[in-house]
PDB file of C-alpha atoms in Angstrom:
ATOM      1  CA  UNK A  21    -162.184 -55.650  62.209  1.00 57.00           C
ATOM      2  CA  UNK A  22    -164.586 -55.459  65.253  1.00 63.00           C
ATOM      3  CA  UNK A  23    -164.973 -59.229  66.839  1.00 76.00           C
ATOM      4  CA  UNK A  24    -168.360 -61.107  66.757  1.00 73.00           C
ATOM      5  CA  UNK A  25    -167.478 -63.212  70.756  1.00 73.00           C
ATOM      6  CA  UNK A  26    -168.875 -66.962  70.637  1.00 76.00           C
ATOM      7  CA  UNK A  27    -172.416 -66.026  72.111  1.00 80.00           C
ATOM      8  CA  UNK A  28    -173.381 -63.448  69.569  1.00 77.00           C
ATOM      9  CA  UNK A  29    -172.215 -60.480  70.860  1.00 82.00           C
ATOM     10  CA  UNK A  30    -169.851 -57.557  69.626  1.00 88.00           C
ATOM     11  CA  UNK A  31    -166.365 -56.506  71.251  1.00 88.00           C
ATOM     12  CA  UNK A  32    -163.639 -54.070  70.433  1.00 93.00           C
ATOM     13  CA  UNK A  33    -161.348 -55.574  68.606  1.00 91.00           C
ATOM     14  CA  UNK A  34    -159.024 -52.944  70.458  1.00 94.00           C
ATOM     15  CA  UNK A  35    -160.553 -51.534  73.497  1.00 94.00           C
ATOM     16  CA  UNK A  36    -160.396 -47.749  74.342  1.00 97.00           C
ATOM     17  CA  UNK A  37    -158.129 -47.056  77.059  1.00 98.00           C
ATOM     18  CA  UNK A  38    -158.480 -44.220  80.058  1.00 98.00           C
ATOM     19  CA  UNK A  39    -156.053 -41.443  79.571  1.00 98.00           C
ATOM     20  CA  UNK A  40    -156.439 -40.028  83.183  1.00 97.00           C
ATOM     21  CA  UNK A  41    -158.856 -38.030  85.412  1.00 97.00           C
ATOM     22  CA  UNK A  42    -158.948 -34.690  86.696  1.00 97.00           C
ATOM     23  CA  UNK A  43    -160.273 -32.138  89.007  1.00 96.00           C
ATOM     24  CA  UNK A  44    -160.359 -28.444  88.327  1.00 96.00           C
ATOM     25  CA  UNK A  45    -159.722 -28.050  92.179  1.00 95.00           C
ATOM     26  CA  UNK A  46    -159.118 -30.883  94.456  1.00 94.00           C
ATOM     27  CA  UNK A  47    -159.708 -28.898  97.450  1.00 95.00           C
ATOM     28  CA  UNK A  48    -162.374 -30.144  99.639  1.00 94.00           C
ATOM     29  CA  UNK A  49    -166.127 -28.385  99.411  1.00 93.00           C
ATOM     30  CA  UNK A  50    -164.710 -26.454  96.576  1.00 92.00           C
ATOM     31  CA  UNK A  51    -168.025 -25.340  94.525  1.00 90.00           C
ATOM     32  CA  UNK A  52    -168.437 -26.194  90.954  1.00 85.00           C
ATOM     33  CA  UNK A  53    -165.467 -28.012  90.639  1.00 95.00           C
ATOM     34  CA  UNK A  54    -164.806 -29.442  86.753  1.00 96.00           C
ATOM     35  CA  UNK A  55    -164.457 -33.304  86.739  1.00 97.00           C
ATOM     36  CA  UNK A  56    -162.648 -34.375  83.576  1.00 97.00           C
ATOM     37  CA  UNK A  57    -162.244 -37.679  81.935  1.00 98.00           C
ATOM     38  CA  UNK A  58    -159.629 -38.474  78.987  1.00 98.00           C
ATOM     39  CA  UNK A  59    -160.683 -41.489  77.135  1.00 98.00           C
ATOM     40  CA  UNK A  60    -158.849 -42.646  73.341  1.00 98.00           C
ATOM     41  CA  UNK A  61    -160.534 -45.003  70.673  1.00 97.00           C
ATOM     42  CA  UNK A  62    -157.852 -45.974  69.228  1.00 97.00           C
ATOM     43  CA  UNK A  63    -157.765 -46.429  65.214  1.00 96.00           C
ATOM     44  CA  UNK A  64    -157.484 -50.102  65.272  1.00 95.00           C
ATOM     45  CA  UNK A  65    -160.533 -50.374  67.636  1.00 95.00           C
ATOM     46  CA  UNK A  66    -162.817 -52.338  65.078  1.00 92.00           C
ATOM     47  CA  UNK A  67    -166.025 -50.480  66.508  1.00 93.00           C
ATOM     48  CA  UNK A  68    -167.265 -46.839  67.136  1.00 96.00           C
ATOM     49  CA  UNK A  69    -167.842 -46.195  70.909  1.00 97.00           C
ATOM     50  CA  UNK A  70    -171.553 -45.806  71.719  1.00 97.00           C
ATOM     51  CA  UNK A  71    -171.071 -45.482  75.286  1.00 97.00           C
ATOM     52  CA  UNK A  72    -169.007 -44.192  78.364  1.00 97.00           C
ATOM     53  CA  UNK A  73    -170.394 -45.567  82.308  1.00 96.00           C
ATOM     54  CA  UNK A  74    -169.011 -44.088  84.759  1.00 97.00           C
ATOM     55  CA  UNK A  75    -168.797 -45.607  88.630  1.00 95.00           C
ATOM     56  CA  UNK A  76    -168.075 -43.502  91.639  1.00 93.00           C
ATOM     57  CA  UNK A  77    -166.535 -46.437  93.593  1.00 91.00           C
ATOM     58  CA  UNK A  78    -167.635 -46.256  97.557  1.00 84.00           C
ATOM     59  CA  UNK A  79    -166.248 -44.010  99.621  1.00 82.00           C
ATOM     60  CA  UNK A  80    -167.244 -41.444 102.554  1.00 80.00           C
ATOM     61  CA  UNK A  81    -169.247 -39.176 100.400  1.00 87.00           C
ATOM     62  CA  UNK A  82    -170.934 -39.041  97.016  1.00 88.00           C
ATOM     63  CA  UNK A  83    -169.345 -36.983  94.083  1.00 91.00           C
ATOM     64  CA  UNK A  84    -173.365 -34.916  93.063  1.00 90.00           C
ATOM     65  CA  UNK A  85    -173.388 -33.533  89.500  1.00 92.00           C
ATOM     66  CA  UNK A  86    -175.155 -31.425  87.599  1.00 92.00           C
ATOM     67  CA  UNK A  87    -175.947 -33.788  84.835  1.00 92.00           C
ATOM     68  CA  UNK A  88    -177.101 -31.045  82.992  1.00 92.00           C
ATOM     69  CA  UNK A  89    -173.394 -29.340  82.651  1.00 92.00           C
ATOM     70  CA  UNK A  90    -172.088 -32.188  81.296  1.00 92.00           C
ATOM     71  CA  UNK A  91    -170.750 -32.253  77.689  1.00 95.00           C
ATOM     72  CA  UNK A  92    -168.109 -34.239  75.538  1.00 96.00           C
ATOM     73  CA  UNK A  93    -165.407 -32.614  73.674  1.00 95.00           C
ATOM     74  CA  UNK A  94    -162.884 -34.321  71.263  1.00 94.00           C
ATOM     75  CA  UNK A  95    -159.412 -32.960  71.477  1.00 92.00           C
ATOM     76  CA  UNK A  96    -160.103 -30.415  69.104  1.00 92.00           C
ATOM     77  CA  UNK A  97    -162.544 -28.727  71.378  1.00 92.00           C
ATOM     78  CA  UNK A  98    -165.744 -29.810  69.417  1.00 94.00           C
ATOM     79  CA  UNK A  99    -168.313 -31.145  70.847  1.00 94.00           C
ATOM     80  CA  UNK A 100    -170.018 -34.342  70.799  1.00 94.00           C
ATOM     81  CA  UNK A 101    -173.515 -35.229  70.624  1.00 94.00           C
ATOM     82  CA  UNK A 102    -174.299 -37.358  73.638  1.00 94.00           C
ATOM     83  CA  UNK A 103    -176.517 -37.466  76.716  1.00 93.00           C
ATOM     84  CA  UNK A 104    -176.366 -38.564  80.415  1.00 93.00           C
ATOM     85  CA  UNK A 105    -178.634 -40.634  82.238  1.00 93.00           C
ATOM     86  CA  UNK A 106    -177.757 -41.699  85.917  1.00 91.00           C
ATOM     87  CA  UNK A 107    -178.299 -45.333  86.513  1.00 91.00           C
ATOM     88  CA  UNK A 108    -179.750 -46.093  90.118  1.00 86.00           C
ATOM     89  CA  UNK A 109    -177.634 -48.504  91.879  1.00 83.00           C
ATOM     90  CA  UNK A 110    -178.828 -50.272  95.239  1.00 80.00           C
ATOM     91  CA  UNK A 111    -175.811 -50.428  96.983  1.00 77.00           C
ATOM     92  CA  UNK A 112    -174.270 -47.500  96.117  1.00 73.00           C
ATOM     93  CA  UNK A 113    -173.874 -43.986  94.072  1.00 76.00           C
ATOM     94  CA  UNK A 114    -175.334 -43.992  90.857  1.00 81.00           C
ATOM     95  CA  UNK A 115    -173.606 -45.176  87.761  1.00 91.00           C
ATOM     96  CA  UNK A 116    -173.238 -42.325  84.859  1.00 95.00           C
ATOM     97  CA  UNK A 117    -173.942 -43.539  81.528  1.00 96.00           C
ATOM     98  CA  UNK A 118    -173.367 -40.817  78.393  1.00 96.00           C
ATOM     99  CA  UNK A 119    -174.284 -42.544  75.541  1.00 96.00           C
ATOM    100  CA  UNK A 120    -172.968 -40.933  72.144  1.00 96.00           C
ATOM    101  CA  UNK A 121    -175.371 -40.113  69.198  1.00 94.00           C
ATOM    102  CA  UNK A 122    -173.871 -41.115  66.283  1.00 96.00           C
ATOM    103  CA  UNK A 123    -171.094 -43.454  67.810  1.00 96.00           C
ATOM    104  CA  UNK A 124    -167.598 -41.834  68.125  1.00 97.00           C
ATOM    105  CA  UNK A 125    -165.236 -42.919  65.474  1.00 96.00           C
ATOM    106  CA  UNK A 126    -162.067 -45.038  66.664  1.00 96.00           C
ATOM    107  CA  UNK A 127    -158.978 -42.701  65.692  1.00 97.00           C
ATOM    108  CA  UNK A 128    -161.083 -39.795  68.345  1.00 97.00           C
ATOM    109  CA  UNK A 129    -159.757 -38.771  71.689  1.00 97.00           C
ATOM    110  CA  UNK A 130    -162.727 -37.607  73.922  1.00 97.00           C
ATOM    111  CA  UNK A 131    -163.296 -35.785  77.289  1.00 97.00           C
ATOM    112  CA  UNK A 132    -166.399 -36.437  79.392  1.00 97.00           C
ATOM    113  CA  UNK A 133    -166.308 -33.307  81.358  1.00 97.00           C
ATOM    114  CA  UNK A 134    -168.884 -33.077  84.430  1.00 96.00           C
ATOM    115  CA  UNK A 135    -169.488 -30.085  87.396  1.00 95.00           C
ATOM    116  CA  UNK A 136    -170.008 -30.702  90.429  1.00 93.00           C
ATOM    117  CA  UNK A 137    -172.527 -29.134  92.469  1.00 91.00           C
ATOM    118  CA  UNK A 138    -169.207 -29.306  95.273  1.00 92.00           C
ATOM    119  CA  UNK A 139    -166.527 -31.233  96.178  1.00 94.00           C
ATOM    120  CA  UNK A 140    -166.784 -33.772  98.971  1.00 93.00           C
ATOM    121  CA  UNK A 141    -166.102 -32.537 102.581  1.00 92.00           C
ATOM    122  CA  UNK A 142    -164.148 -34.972 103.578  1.00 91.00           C
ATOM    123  CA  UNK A 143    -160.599 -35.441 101.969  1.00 91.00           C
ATOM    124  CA  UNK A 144    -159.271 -39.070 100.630  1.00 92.00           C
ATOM    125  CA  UNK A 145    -158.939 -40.978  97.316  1.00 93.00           C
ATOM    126  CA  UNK A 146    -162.118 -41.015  95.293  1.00 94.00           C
ATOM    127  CA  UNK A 147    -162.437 -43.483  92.197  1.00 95.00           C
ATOM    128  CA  UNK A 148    -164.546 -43.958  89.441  1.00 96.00           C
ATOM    129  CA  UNK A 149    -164.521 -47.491  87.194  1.00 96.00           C
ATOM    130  CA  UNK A 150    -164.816 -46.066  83.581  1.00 98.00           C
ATOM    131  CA  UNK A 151    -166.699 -48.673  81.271  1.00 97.00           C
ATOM    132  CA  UNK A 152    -166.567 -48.417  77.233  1.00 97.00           C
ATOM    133  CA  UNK A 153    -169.422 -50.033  75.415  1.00 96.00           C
ATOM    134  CA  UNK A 154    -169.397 -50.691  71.513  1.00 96.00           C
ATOM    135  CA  UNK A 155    -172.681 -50.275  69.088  1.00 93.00           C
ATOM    136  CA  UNK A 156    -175.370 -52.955  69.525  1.00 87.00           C
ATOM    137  CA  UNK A 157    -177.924 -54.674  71.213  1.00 87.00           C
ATOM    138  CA  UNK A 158    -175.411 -57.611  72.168  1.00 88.00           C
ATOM    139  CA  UNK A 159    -172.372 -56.197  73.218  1.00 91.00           C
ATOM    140  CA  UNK A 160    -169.318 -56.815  75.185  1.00 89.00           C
ATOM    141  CA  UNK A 161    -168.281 -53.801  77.637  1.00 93.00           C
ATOM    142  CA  UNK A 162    -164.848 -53.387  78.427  1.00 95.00           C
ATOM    143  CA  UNK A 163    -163.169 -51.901  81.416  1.00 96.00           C
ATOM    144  CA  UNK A 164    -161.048 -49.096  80.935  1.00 97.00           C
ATOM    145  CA  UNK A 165    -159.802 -49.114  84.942  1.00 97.00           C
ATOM    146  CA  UNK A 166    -160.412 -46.366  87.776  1.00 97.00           C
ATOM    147  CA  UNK A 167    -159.840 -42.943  87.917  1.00 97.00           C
ATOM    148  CA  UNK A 168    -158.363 -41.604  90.866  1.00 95.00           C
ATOM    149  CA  UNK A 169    -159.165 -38.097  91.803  1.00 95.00           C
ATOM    150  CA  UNK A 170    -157.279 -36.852  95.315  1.00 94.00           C
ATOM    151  CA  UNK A 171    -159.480 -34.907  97.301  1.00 94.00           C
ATOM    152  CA  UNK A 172    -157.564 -32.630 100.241  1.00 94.00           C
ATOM    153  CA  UNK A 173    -158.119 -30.572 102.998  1.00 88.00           C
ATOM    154  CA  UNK A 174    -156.057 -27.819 103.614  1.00 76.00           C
ATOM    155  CA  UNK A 175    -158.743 -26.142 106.187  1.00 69.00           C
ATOM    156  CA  UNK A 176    -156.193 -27.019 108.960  1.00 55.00           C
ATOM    157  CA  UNK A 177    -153.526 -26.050 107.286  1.00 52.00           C
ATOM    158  CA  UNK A 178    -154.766 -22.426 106.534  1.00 48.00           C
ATOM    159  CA  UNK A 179    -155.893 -21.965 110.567  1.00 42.00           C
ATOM    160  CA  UNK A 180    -152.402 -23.372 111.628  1.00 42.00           C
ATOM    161  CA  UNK A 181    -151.273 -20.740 109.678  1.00 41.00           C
ATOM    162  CA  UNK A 182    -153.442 -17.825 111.023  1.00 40.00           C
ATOM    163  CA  UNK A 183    -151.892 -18.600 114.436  1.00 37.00           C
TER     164      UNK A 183
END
């Protein structure tokens, strides 16, 4: 079922599609906050998913992980062999790649779950483009769209509060 694309290369016949994005705590500076991202393969996708890129979009500040917190769970809690690699981008935050060893089955629902060293100090809308990639040396990535995390500062709030 998975479709071979005019110039050789392979495509989801169905692409996976981004359940949502979440924060653990959206408040801003919060420490080790939990960054989670909901992604389904669905049955009819034609081809496993090999990997996940994510793209912090720009913005005032830079989202830092530690890469070596992050794990994938399926929605029964198990985990999933993968690893991360950040890609260096020129103009920009690195992309995240986690690449999945073997492939994840289409039928799965999956979380990429990453900590943050801290949340950004400055509140606002912060995005990430979320990029599925099937098996392959030729393939055809498809985008899955933007998560949109909400960042806020309540800092003001809490002082207007004390006085």
């Amino acid at each position: 079922l998975s479709v071979t694309l005019r110039d050789g290369s392979t495509a989801f016949s169905r692409p996976p599609e981004l359940l949502g994005a979440s924060v653990s705590s959206n408040r801003a500076n919060a420490r080790s906050a939990t960054y989670r991202f909901s992604v389904s393969v669905p049955d009819n996708a034609g081809e496993p998913l090999q990997a996940i890129e994510l793209e912090q979009q720009r913005n005032l500040e830079t989202i830092k992980f530690n890469l070596d917190l992050t794990r994938v769970e399926d929605s029964d809690r198990a985990i999933l062999p993968s690893s991360i690699q950040p890609i260096p981008q020129p103009s920009g935050p690195d992309k995240l790649r986690v690449t999945f060893d073997p492939p994840v089955a289409p039928g799965t629902d999956l979380e990429v779950i990453l900590k943050a060293r801290k949340n950004p100090r400055r509140d606002g809308i912060y995005q990430f483009r979320v990029e599925a990639f099937p098996p392959g040396e030729s393939v055809q990535s498809h985008s899955l769209g933007y998560g949109r995390l909400h960042i806020i500062d309540t800092g003001d709030r809490d002082r207007q509060r004390l006085f």
